[in-house]
């Protein structure tokens, strides 16, 4: 008999799991509370323009190529990925700008012009270090089922054991960056990578420097917008037999004789299932939003967890004048430490670092980091309005005049509504020390038949990582169901091997 699987949530983790399980021949139903797939991978409209309002930086293409290959498809036949030569343009209020490129030497030359030859040498050393960390953790940690420290050492093998000892897990990113960058602006620029995981560079472990390498491996834009990724995954999963139900909120994971036997929708309808994959945020499961059985199954998994950052975002249609924008742009605060101290104090920063994606003429996506306090009714609308004024004035000081015609705002309270019990935290638990990376749960729970996938689950947040978590959940489930398709071994160009 074909196993029936219910997947709760059509975020990237749920979508990848649905595709792989449908490919393996299982009877898959995805229940998504929202009217559209994607979760945080979302788009909104502003003044008639459709603008990506979630992830904008597409990295680690091989992760997606491998997942598509496992499903018997080719990424390039479904999505047009356009590589970006300029990874991001960085700017400060005194008019200083610095572009970083996928090409290391091009970036080194730009850094030499910006801050001198010593700074360029520091950048080369930093890049070598970031690469080493990435290569050490890629297979031993990111691609494997939630390893503990001992497992990490075993997985690293002799080739990467030295690298493991060199990870500097005990120093924070900010301190470690000081070893490479005497120039405060360069230190600030590279510290920003910690926020990709929703963490503060002042507490995140230095291992997060690996994100700089992930970005240097390439940043792409998706023709038609990032949301195409969600649409394509749905289409491919449907073509393999998966059934998608939107506006279908699950209220309960139901059990019989100590194992999962189905899911109950908020409408009262019951869907029988041999297994359930929960792509809802771990915080929501922990708070009981999927019922007592699921809550008990994740008991303790949020222990000592600090919420990751939230964001205040504006999708804007309108005009921009002044400094030319790249696809990705960052306008830095004058005092990074003060900015994160304010956020830690549960306030919107008074001088925020501003990210702007400019995907098309007349369309902009603007983001500042914000405290995850949406469940406490904060920040208020008045505070968010004030923040927008601060942002527009700061941009002007940086040489950019944004003239919005229409704005669609999403803040911590909105994120809390979409992703319950998170306060608007967008990346699961923040990494505040080396142990936090090991504290994310793996795909399997102690409740037989309940699996987890998503950015709060190992290996962590960001589209590629959440996609990997979906793959790991699908693999675990297939192993448990004794499927002949437990291993989707795919050998990728460049030696990346994925299971
Ligand atoms: C503003 C923003 C910018 C970002 N920028 C980037 C970036 O540039 N690059 C990058 O790689 N990553 C970025 N990220 C992070 C990335 O988007 C996330 O890590 C990733 O999309 C999380 O996927 P997920 O699998 O955890 O699912 P989620 O996106 O969290 O989706 C979970 C889904 O489950 C559904 N759900 C929850 N409960 C229920 C229920 N009870 N019943 C039915 N459905 C339910 C929700 O409606 C949702 O659709 C960004 C995120 C945000 C918000």
PDB file of N, CA, C and O in Angstrom, residues 175-207:
ATOM      1  N   UNK A 175      34.822  39.887  16.758  1.00  0.00           N
ATOM      2  CA  UNK A 175      36.212  39.856  17.229  1.00  0.00           C
ATOM      3  C   UNK A 175      37.114  39.221  16.178  1.00  0.00           C
ATOM      4  O   UNK A 175      38.209  39.695  15.905  1.00  0.00           O
ATOM      5  N   UNK A 176      36.633  38.119  15.604  1.00  0.00           N
ATOM      6  CA  UNK A 176      37.458  37.401  14.632  1.00  0.00           C
ATOM      7  C   UNK A 176      37.710  38.272  13.390  1.00  0.00           C
ATOM      8  O   UNK A 176      38.809  38.280  12.830  1.00  0.00           O
ATOM      9  N   UNK A 177      36.691  39.003  12.967  1.00  0.00           N
ATOM     10  CA  UNK A 177      36.864  39.859  11.787  1.00  0.00           C
ATOM     11  C   UNK A 177      37.933  40.927  12.028  1.00  0.00           C
ATOM     12  O   UNK A 177      38.609  41.359  11.089  1.00  0.00           O
ATOM     13  N   UNK A 178      38.079  41.328  13.299  1.00  0.00           N
ATOM     14  CA  UNK A 178      39.097  42.312  13.641  1.00  0.00           C
ATOM     15  C   UNK A 178      40.497  41.828  13.303  1.00  0.00           C
ATOM     16  O   UNK A 178      41.417  42.629  13.100  1.00  0.00           O
ATOM     17  N   UNK A 179      40.671  40.518  13.214  1.00  0.00           N
ATOM     18  CA  UNK A 179      41.993  39.973  12.859  1.00  0.00           C
ATOM     19  C   UNK A 179      42.309  40.186  11.381  1.00  0.00           C
ATOM     20  O   UNK A 179      43.456  40.135  10.964  1.00  0.00           O
ATOM     21  N   UNK A 180      41.281  40.385  10.597  1.00  0.00           N
ATOM     22  CA  UNK A 180      41.488  40.536   9.148  1.00  0.00           C
ATOM     23  C   UNK A 180      41.318  41.973   8.676  1.00  0.00           C
ATOM     24  O   UNK A 180      41.894  42.366   7.680  1.00  0.00           O
ATOM     25  N   UNK A 181      40.474  42.711   9.370  1.00  0.00           N
ATOM     26  CA  UNK A 181      40.121  44.043   8.877  1.00  0.00           C
ATOM     27  C   UNK A 181      40.332  45.094   9.961  1.00  0.00           C
ATOM     28  O   UNK A 181      39.569  45.171  10.918  1.00  0.00           O
ATOM     29  N   UNK A 182      41.376  45.921   9.752  1.00  0.00           N
ATOM     30  CA  UNK A 182      41.577  47.051  10.667  1.00  0.00           C
ATOM     31  C   UNK A 182      40.603  48.169  10.306  1.00  0.00           C
ATOM     32  O   UNK A 182      40.203  48.963  11.162  1.00  0.00           O
ATOM     33  N   UNK A 183      40.242  48.221   9.025  1.00  0.00           N
ATOM     34  CA  UNK A 183      39.309  49.260   8.575  1.00  0.00           C
ATOM     35  C   UNK A 183      37.912  48.972   9.142  1.00  0.00           C
ATOM     36  O   UNK A 183      37.326  47.922   8.874  1.00  0.00           O
ATOM     37  N   UNK A 184      37.352  49.904   9.938  1.00  0.00           N
ATOM     38  CA  UNK A 184      36.070  49.613  10.602  1.00  0.00           C
ATOM     39  C   UNK A 184      34.928  49.352   9.617  1.00  0.00           C
ATOM     40  O   UNK A 184      34.000  48.602   9.927  1.00  0.00           O
ATOM     41  N   UNK A 185      34.992  49.975   8.441  1.00  0.00           N
ATOM     42  CA  UNK A 185      33.894  49.777   7.491  1.00  0.00           C
ATOM     43  C   UNK A 185      33.941  48.378   6.870  1.00  0.00           C
ATOM     44  O   UNK A 185      32.917  47.763   6.607  1.00  0.00           O
ATOM     45  N   UNK A 186      35.156  47.901   6.637  1.00  0.00           N
ATOM     46  CA  UNK A 186      35.258  46.537   6.092  1.00  0.00           C
ATOM     47  C   UNK A 186      34.806  45.528   7.146  1.00  0.00           C
ATOM     48  O   UNK A 186      34.125  44.548   6.852  1.00  0.00           O
ATOM     49  N   UNK A 187      35.176  45.804   8.377  1.00  0.00           N
ATOM     50  CA  UNK A 187      34.761  44.909   9.464  1.00  0.00           C
ATOM     51  C   UNK A 187      33.231  44.887   9.549  1.00  0.00           C
ATOM     52  O   UNK A 187      32.602  43.829   9.675  1.00  0.00           O
ATOM     53  N   UNK A 188      32.634  46.057   9.445  1.00  0.00           N
ATOM     54  CA  UNK A 188      31.167  46.165   9.482  1.00  0.00           C
ATOM     55  C   UNK A 188      30.542  45.435   8.298  1.00  0.00           C
ATOM     56  O   UNK A 188      29.574  44.676   8.450  1.00  0.00           O
ATOM     57  N   UNK A 189      31.135  45.619   7.127  1.00  0.00           N
ATOM     58  CA  UNK A 189      30.576  45.009   5.910  1.00  0.00           C
ATOM     59  C   UNK A 189      30.548  43.476   6.032  1.00  0.00           C
ATOM     60  O   UNK A 189      29.532  42.835   5.769  1.00  0.00           O
ATOM     61  N   UNK A 190      31.671  42.910   6.467  1.00  0.00           N
ATOM     62  CA  UNK A 190      31.708  41.439   6.519  1.00  0.00           C
ATOM     63  C   UNK A 190      30.960  40.894   7.744  1.00  0.00           C
ATOM     64  O   UNK A 190      30.512  39.747   7.727  1.00  0.00           O
ATOM     65  N   UNK A 191      30.806  41.726   8.754  1.00  0.00           N
ATOM     66  CA  UNK A 191      30.022  41.299   9.928  1.00  0.00           C
ATOM     67  C   UNK A 191      28.556  41.113   9.559  1.00  0.00           C
ATOM     68  O   UNK A 191      27.828  40.337  10.183  1.00  0.00           O
ATOM     69  N   UNK A 192      28.113  41.823   8.538  1.00  0.00           N
ATOM     70  CA  UNK A 192      26.693  41.782   8.162  1.00  0.00           C
ATOM     71  C   UNK A 192      26.233  40.369   7.793  1.00  0.00           C
ATOM     72  O   UNK A 192      25.048  40.044   7.887  1.00  0.00           O
ATOM     73  N   UNK A 193      27.177  39.508   7.389  1.00  0.00           N
ATOM     74  CA  UNK A 193      26.766  38.158   6.994  1.00  0.00           C
ATOM     75  C   UNK A 193      26.085  37.406   8.145  1.00  0.00           C
ATOM     76  O   UNK A 193      25.291  36.497   7.902  1.00  0.00           O
ATOM     77  N   UNK A 194      26.396  37.779   9.377  1.00  0.00           N
ATOM     78  CA  UNK A 194      25.740  37.103  10.516  1.00  0.00           C
ATOM     79  C   UNK A 194      24.228  37.306  10.459  1.00  0.00           C
ATOM     80  O   UNK A 194      23.449  36.447  10.889  1.00  0.00           O
ATOM     81  N   UNK A 195      23.808  38.439   9.907  1.00  0.00           N
ATOM     82  CA  UNK A 195      22.367  38.728   9.879  1.00  0.00           C
ATOM     83  C   UNK A 195      21.633  37.852   8.870  1.00  0.00           C
ATOM     84  O   UNK A 195      20.420  37.744   8.916  1.00  0.00           O
ATOM     85  N   UNK A 196      22.358  37.215   7.951  1.00  0.00           N
ATOM     86  CA  UNK A 196      21.718  36.280   7.018  1.00  0.00           C
ATOM     87  C   UNK A 196      21.099  35.103   7.777  1.00  0.00           C
ATOM     88  O   UNK A 196      20.249  34.402   7.249  1.00  0.00           O
ATOM     89  N   UNK A 197      21.610  34.870   8.993  1.00  0.00           N
ATOM     90  CA  UNK A 197      21.043  33.825   9.844  1.00  0.00           C
ATOM     91  C   UNK A 197      20.231  34.450  10.968  1.00  0.00           C
ATOM     92  O   UNK A 197      19.902  33.782  11.951  1.00  0.00           O
ATOM     93  N   UNK A 198      19.999  35.742  10.868  1.00  0.00           N
ATOM     94  CA  UNK A 198      19.220  36.421  11.896  1.00  0.00           C
ATOM     95  C   UNK A 198      19.957  36.598  13.198  1.00  0.00           C
ATOM     96  O   UNK A 198      19.344  36.722  14.259  1.00  0.00           O
ATOM     97  N   UNK A 199      21.293  36.609  13.138  1.00  0.00           N
ATOM     98  CA  UNK A 199      22.085  36.711  14.365  1.00  0.00           C
ATOM     99  C   UNK A 199      22.844  38.029  14.399  1.00  0.00           C
ATOM    100  O   UNK A 199      23.082  38.650  13.364  1.00  0.00           O
ATOM    101  N   UNK A 200      23.235  38.408  15.599  1.00  0.00           N
ATOM    102  CA  UNK A 200      24.058  39.608  15.739  1.00  0.00           C
ATOM    103  C   UNK A 200      25.519  39.208  15.576  1.00  0.00           C
ATOM    104  O   UNK A 200      25.973  38.243  16.195  1.00  0.00           O
ATOM    105  N   UNK A 201      26.296  39.967  14.795  1.00  0.00           N
ATOM    106  CA  UNK A 201      27.716  39.620  14.652  1.00  0.00           C
ATOM    107  C   UNK A 201      28.472  39.754  15.956  1.00  0.00           C
ATOM    108  O   UNK A 201      29.560  39.200  16.100  1.00  0.00           O
ATOM    109  N   UNK A 202      27.877  40.463  16.923  1.00  0.00           N
ATOM    110  CA  UNK A 202      28.571  40.670  18.190  1.00  0.00           C
ATOM    111  C   UNK A 202      28.426  39.472  19.127  1.00  0.00           C
ATOM    112  O   UNK A 202      29.086  39.398  20.156  1.00  0.00           O
ATOM    113  N   UNK A 203      27.551  38.535  18.779  1.00  0.00           N
ATOM    114  CA  UNK A 203      27.462  37.320  19.588  1.00  0.00           C
ATOM    115  C   UNK A 203      27.580  36.055  18.738  1.00  0.00           C
ATOM    116  O   UNK A 203      27.929  34.998  19.261  1.00  0.00           O
ATOM    117  N   UNK A 204      27.337  36.136  17.443  1.00  0.00           N
ATOM    118  CA  UNK A 204      27.367  34.931  16.599  1.00  0.00           C
ATOM    119  C   UNK A 204      28.775  34.355  16.535  1.00  0.00           C
ATOM    120  O   UNK A 204      29.754  35.105  16.541  1.00  0.00           O
ATOM    121  N   UNK A 205      28.879  33.023  16.467  1.00  0.00           N
ATOM    122  CA  UNK A 205      30.218  32.435  16.371  1.00  0.00           C
ATOM    123  C   UNK A 205      30.877  32.784  15.043  1.00  0.00           C
ATOM    124  O   UNK A 205      30.203  32.987  14.030  1.00  0.00           O
ATOM    125  N   UNK A 206      32.208  32.815  15.078  1.00  0.00           N
ATOM    126  CA  UNK A 206      32.968  33.214  13.888  1.00  0.00           C
ATOM    127  C   UNK A 206      32.756  32.267  12.716  1.00  0.00           C
ATOM    128  O   UNK A 206      33.026  32.628  11.570  1.00  0.00           O
ATOM    129  N   UNK A 207      32.256  31.062  13.005  1.00  0.00           N
ATOM    130  CA  UNK A 207      32.024  30.104  11.916  1.00  0.00           C
ATOM    131  C   UNK A 207      31.077  30.666  10.848  1.00  0.00           C
ATOM    132  O   UNK A 207      31.118  30.241   9.700  1.00  0.00           O
TER     133      UNK A 207
END
